[in-house]
Amino acid sequence: YIPMAGAQIAFRDYNPIQGIWGSPWVGLENFRWFFSIPDAWRLIRNTLMLSGLGIALGFTAPIILALMLNEIPSERFKRIVQTITYAPNFISTVVMVSIILTVLNPRTGVMGLIIKTFGLPAVDLMGKPGAFPWIYVLSNIWQFVGFDAIIYLAALSAISPELYEAAKMDGASRLQKIWHIDIPGILPVIVILLIFEMSSILGIGFEKIYLMQNGPNLPTSEVISTYVYKMGLLRADFSFGTAVGLFNSVVNFLLLICAN
């Protein structure tokens, strides 16, 4: 807990020469400054939009994948699909962004070649603010859906086979088995993972968004974490950057308590 004492920088006009304890106390001035700038609500909106879209799509995708894999009778085919969907989890963030930029390149990328095949004009999707949230979220789903699906598959394997036998004798269809047996069986795992997701709704990943940013897509790609980096480190405004980061952490903490 001792390093957390450094959070008081958010309430001081921090000067590295004077140190944390020697810098003058300014109270909530840094927080007032943040909420007074025009970009404050845009940053919060972008962060909530990316997180909300990620939870809506990225949280349900592995559940659907796990339920589909659980219905496959062939164990060999199931293992092949698991391996293919799990492999992108090992790709580093830098390499992942490089793949995205290469694929979406309007001149030499796969997407650009497909568009040219249909005789349509080239479109730089990375330069379109409206396309950025979808690119970010869908690439996240592709990278992590396999890893999260394994967690749900492990939970599904713990369901008693007697339940399926009883449902079969009662004439239940596949969809009825999924709805009345599979989903209730993995519901505790779903709840726990949802709580983890809710706790980081404003703490969206910094590295990938920062690497994917460019001038045209900044209206939707600038989030709280990238803004803290630019203000706190690049501009050396440590007090303001700490204040924004502390606000982010407090909101995440409150969301975690509410979700729990």
Coordinates of C-alpha atoms in Angstrom, one line a residue:
Y1 CA 0.0 0.0 0.0
I2 CA 3.0 2.4 0.5
P3 CA 3.4 3.2 -3.3
M4 CA -0.3 4.2 -3.4
A5 CA 0.7 7.3 -1.4
G6 CA 2.0 8.6 -4.7
A7 CA -1.6 9.1 -5.7
Q8 CA -1.6 12.4 -3.8
I9 CA 0.3 13.9 -6.8
A10 CA -3.2 14.3 -8.2
F11 CA -4.0 16.8 -5.4
R12 CA -0.7 18.7 -5.7
D13 CA 1.1 20.9 -8.2
Y14 CA 3.8 18.3 -8.5
N15 CA 7.4 19.5 -9.1
P16 CA 10.1 16.7 -9.4
I17 CA 12.7 18.9 -7.7
Q18 CA 10.4 19.6 -4.7
G19 CA 9.2 16.0 -4.5
I20 CA 5.8 14.6 -3.6
W21 CA 5.7 16.0 -0.1
G22 CA 7.3 19.3 -0.9
S23 CA 5.0 20.2 -3.9
P24 CA 2.2 22.6 -3.0
W25 CA -1.3 21.2 -2.3
V26 CA -4.0 22.3 -4.8
G27 CA -6.9 20.1 -3.8
L28 CA -9.3 19.3 -6.6
E29 CA -7.9 21.8 -9.0
N30 CA -6.5 19.2 -11.4
F31 CA -9.9 17.4 -11.5
R32 CA -11.7 20.7 -12.2
W33 CA -9.3 21.3 -15.0
F34 CA -10.0 17.9 -16.6
F35 CA -13.8 18.3 -16.5
S36 CA -13.5 21.9 -17.8
I37 CA -11.6 21.0 -21.0
P38 CA -13.8 20.2 -24.1
D39 CA -12.1 16.8 -24.6
A40 CA -13.1 15.4 -21.2
W41 CA -16.5 14.1 -22.1
R42 CA -15.3 12.9 -25.5
L43 CA -12.6 10.8 -23.8
I44 CA -15.2 9.3 -21.4
R45 CA -17.6 8.7 -24.3
N46 CA -15.0 7.0 -26.4
T47 CA -13.8 4.8 -23.5
L48 CA -17.4 3.8 -22.6
M49 CA -18.2 3.1 -26.3
L50 CA -15.2 0.8 -26.9
S51 CA -15.7 -1.0 -23.6
G52 CA -19.4 -1.3 -24.0
L53 CA -19.0 -2.7 -27.6
G54 CA -16.3 -5.0 -26.4
I55 CA -18.5 -6.4 -23.6
A56 CA -21.6 -6.7 -25.9
L57 CA -19.7 -8.6 -28.6
G58 CA -16.4 -9.8 -27.1
F59 CA -18.1 -11.2 -24.0
T60 CA -20.8 -13.2 -25.8
A61 CA -18.6 -14.5 -28.7
P62 CA -16.6 -17.1 -26.6
I63 CA -19.8 -18.3 -24.9
I64 CA -21.4 -19.0 -28.3
L65 CA -18.2 -20.6 -29.6
A66 CA -17.9 -22.9 -26.5
L67 CA -21.6 -23.9 -26.9
M68 CA -21.1 -24.7 -30.6
L69 CA -17.9 -26.7 -29.9
N70 CA -19.6 -28.6 -27.2
E71 CA -22.2 -29.8 -29.7
I72 CA -19.6 -31.2 -32.1
P73 CA -19.4 -35.0 -31.9
S74 CA -16.0 -35.3 -33.5
E75 CA -13.3 -34.8 -30.9
R76 CA -10.6 -34.5 -33.6
F77 CA -12.4 -31.7 -35.4
K78 CA -13.2 -30.0 -32.0
R79 CA -9.4 -30.0 -31.1
I80 CA -8.5 -28.5 -34.5
V81 CA -11.0 -25.7 -34.2
Q82 CA -9.8 -25.0 -30.6
T83 CA -6.2 -24.8 -31.8
I84 CA -7.0 -22.5 -34.7
T85 CA -9.1 -20.1 -32.5
Y86 CA -6.6 -20.2 -29.6
A87 CA -3.5 -19.6 -31.6
P88 CA -4.0 -15.8 -32.1
N89 CA -3.8 -15.4 -28.3
F90 CA -0.1 -15.8 -28.5
I91 CA 0.4 -12.9 -30.9
S92 CA 1.9 -9.8 -29.2
T93 CA 0.1 -6.5 -29.4
V94 CA 2.7 -4.9 -31.7
V95 CA 2.5 -7.8 -34.1
M96 CA -1.3 -7.8 -34.0
V97 CA -1.5 -4.1 -34.8
S98 CA 1.0 -4.7 -37.7
I99 CA -1.3 -7.4 -39.1
I100 CA -4.3 -5.2 -38.8
L101 CA -2.6 -2.3 -40.6
T102 CA -1.2 -4.6 -43.3
V103 CA -4.6 -6.3 -44.0
L104 CA -6.5 -3.0 -44.0
N105 CA -4.0 -1.1 -46.2
P106 CA -6.1 0.4 -49.0
R107 CA -3.4 -0.2 -51.6
T108 CA -1.6 -3.4 -50.8
G109 CA -3.7 -5.0 -48.1
V110 CA -6.0 -8.0 -48.5
M111 CA -9.1 -5.8 -47.9
G112 CA -7.9 -3.3 -50.5
L113 CA -7.4 -6.0 -53.1
I114 CA -10.9 -7.4 -52.4
I115 CA -12.4 -4.0 -52.8
K116 CA -10.5 -3.5 -56.1
T117 CA -11.7 -6.9 -57.4
F118 CA -15.3 -5.6 -57.2
G119 CA -14.3 -2.4 -58.9
L120 CA -15.0 -0.2 -55.9
P121 CA -12.8 2.8 -54.8
A122 CA -10.1 2.1 -52.2
V123 CA -11.1 3.1 -48.7
D124 CA -8.7 3.7 -45.8
L125 CA -10.7 2.1 -42.9
M126 CA -8.0 3.0 -40.4
G127 CA -8.6 6.7 -41.2
K128 CA -12.3 6.6 -40.7
P129 CA -13.4 7.5 -37.1
G130 CA -16.6 5.4 -37.4
A131 CA -14.8 2.3 -38.4
F132 CA -12.2 2.4 -35.6
P133 CA -14.4 0.9 -32.8
W134 CA -15.4 -2.0 -35.0
I135 CA -11.9 -2.7 -36.1
Y136 CA -10.6 -2.6 -32.5
V137 CA -13.4 -4.8 -31.0
L138 CA -13.5 -7.4 -33.8
S139 CA -9.7 -7.8 -33.8
N140 CA -9.9 -8.3 -30.0
I141 CA -12.6 -11.0 -30.5
W142 CA -10.4 -12.8 -33.1
Q143 CA -7.4 -12.7 -30.8
F144 CA -9.0 -13.7 -27.5
V145 CA -12.1 -15.7 -28.3
G146 CA -10.3 -19.0 -28.3
F147 CA -8.7 -18.5 -24.9
D148 CA -12.0 -17.4 -23.3
A149 CA -13.9 -20.3 -24.9
I150 CA -11.6 -22.8 -23.2
I151 CA -12.7 -21.5 -19.8
Y152 CA -16.4 -22.1 -20.8
L153 CA -15.6 -25.5 -22.3
A154 CA -13.9 -26.5 -19.0
A155 CA -17.1 -25.5 -17.2
L156 CA -19.3 -27.4 -19.7
S157 CA -17.2 -30.6 -19.2
A158 CA -18.1 -30.5 -15.5
I159 CA -21.9 -30.8 -16.2
S160 CA -23.3 -34.2 -15.2
P161 CA -24.0 -36.4 -18.3
E162 CA -27.1 -37.6 -16.5
L163 CA -28.8 -34.3 -17.2
Y164 CA -28.3 -34.8 -20.9
E165 CA -29.6 -38.4 -20.7
A166 CA -32.7 -37.2 -18.9
A167 CA -33.3 -34.4 -21.4
K168 CA -32.9 -36.9 -24.2
M169 CA -35.5 -39.2 -22.7
D170 CA -37.8 -36.2 -22.3
G171 CA -37.4 -35.5 -26.0
A172 CA -35.5 -32.2 -25.6
S173 CA -34.0 -30.7 -28.8
R174 CA -30.4 -29.4 -29.0
L175 CA -31.5 -25.8 -28.4
Q176 CA -33.5 -26.9 -25.4
K177 CA -30.5 -28.7 -24.0
I178 CA -28.3 -25.6 -24.5
W179 CA -30.9 -23.3 -22.9
H180 CA -31.9 -25.5 -19.9
I181 CA -28.7 -27.4 -19.2
D182 CA -25.6 -25.8 -20.7
I183 CA -26.2 -22.1 -20.0
P184 CA -27.4 -22.7 -16.4
G185 CA -24.3 -25.0 -15.9
I186 CA -21.8 -22.3 -16.9
L187 CA -23.7 -19.4 -15.4
P188 CA -21.4 -19.1 -12.3
V189 CA -18.4 -18.8 -14.6
I190 CA -20.2 -16.2 -16.8
V191 CA -21.0 -14.1 -13.8
I192 CA -17.5 -14.1 -12.5
L193 CA -16.0 -13.2 -15.9
L194 CA -18.6 -10.5 -16.3
I195 CA -17.6 -9.0 -13.0
F196 CA -14.0 -8.9 -14.2
E197 CA -15.1 -7.2 -17.5
M198 CA -17.1 -4.6 -15.6
S199 CA -14.2 -3.7 -13.3
S200 CA -12.1 -2.6 -16.3
I201 CA -14.8 -0.9 -18.3
L202 CA -12.9 2.4 -18.2
G203 CA -9.5 0.8 -18.0
I204 CA -9.5 -0.2 -21.6
G205 CA -6.1 -1.4 -23.0
F206 CA -3.6 1.4 -23.8
E207 CA -1.0 -0.3 -26.0
K208 CA -3.2 -1.5 -28.9
I209 CA -5.3 1.7 -29.1
Y210 CA -2.2 3.9 -29.0
L211 CA -0.5 1.9 -31.8
M212 CA -3.7 2.0 -33.9
Q213 CA -4.2 5.8 -33.5
N214 CA -3.6 8.2 -36.3
G215 CA -4.7 11.8 -37.0
P216 CA -8.0 11.1 -38.8
N217 CA -9.4 8.5 -36.3
L218 CA -8.5 10.5 -33.2
P219 CA -12.1 11.6 -32.7
T220 CA -13.1 8.0 -31.7
S221 CA -9.7 6.5 -30.8
E222 CA -8.6 8.9 -28.1
V223 CA -9.5 7.3 -24.7
I224 CA -8.6 8.1 -21.1
S225 CA -5.5 5.9 -20.9
T226 CA -3.9 7.3 -24.1
Y227 CA -4.7 10.9 -22.9
V228 CA -3.1 10.2 -19.5
Y229 CA 0.0 9.0 -21.3
K230 CA 0.2 12.0 -23.6
M231 CA -0.5 14.6 -20.8
G232 CA 1.4 12.9 -18.0
L233 CA 4.5 11.6 -19.7
L234 CA 4.9 13.3 -23.1
R235 CA 4.0 16.8 -21.7
A236 CA 5.4 16.1 -18.3
D237 CA 2.2 17.3 -16.6
F238 CA 2.4 14.6 -13.9
S239 CA -0.3 16.1 -11.6
F240 CA -2.9 16.3 -14.3
G241 CA -2.1 12.9 -15.7
T242 CA -2.3 11.3 -12.2
A243 CA -5.6 13.1 -11.5
V244 CA -7.2 11.7 -14.7
G245 CA -5.8 8.2 -14.0
L246 CA -7.0 8.4 -10.4
F247 CA -10.5 9.3 -11.6
N248 CA -10.4 6.4 -14.0
S249 CA -9.4 4.0 -11.2
V250 CA -12.1 5.2 -8.8
V251 CA -14.8 4.8 -11.4
N252 CA -13.6 1.3 -12.2
F253 CA -13.6 0.5 -8.5
L254 CA -17.2 1.7 -8.1
L255 CA -18.3 -0.3 -11.2
L256 CA -16.7 -3.4 -9.7
I257 CA -18.6 -3.0 -6.5
C258 CA -21.9 -2.5 -8.3
A259 CA -21.3 -5.4 -10.6
N260 CA -20.4 -7.6 -7.7

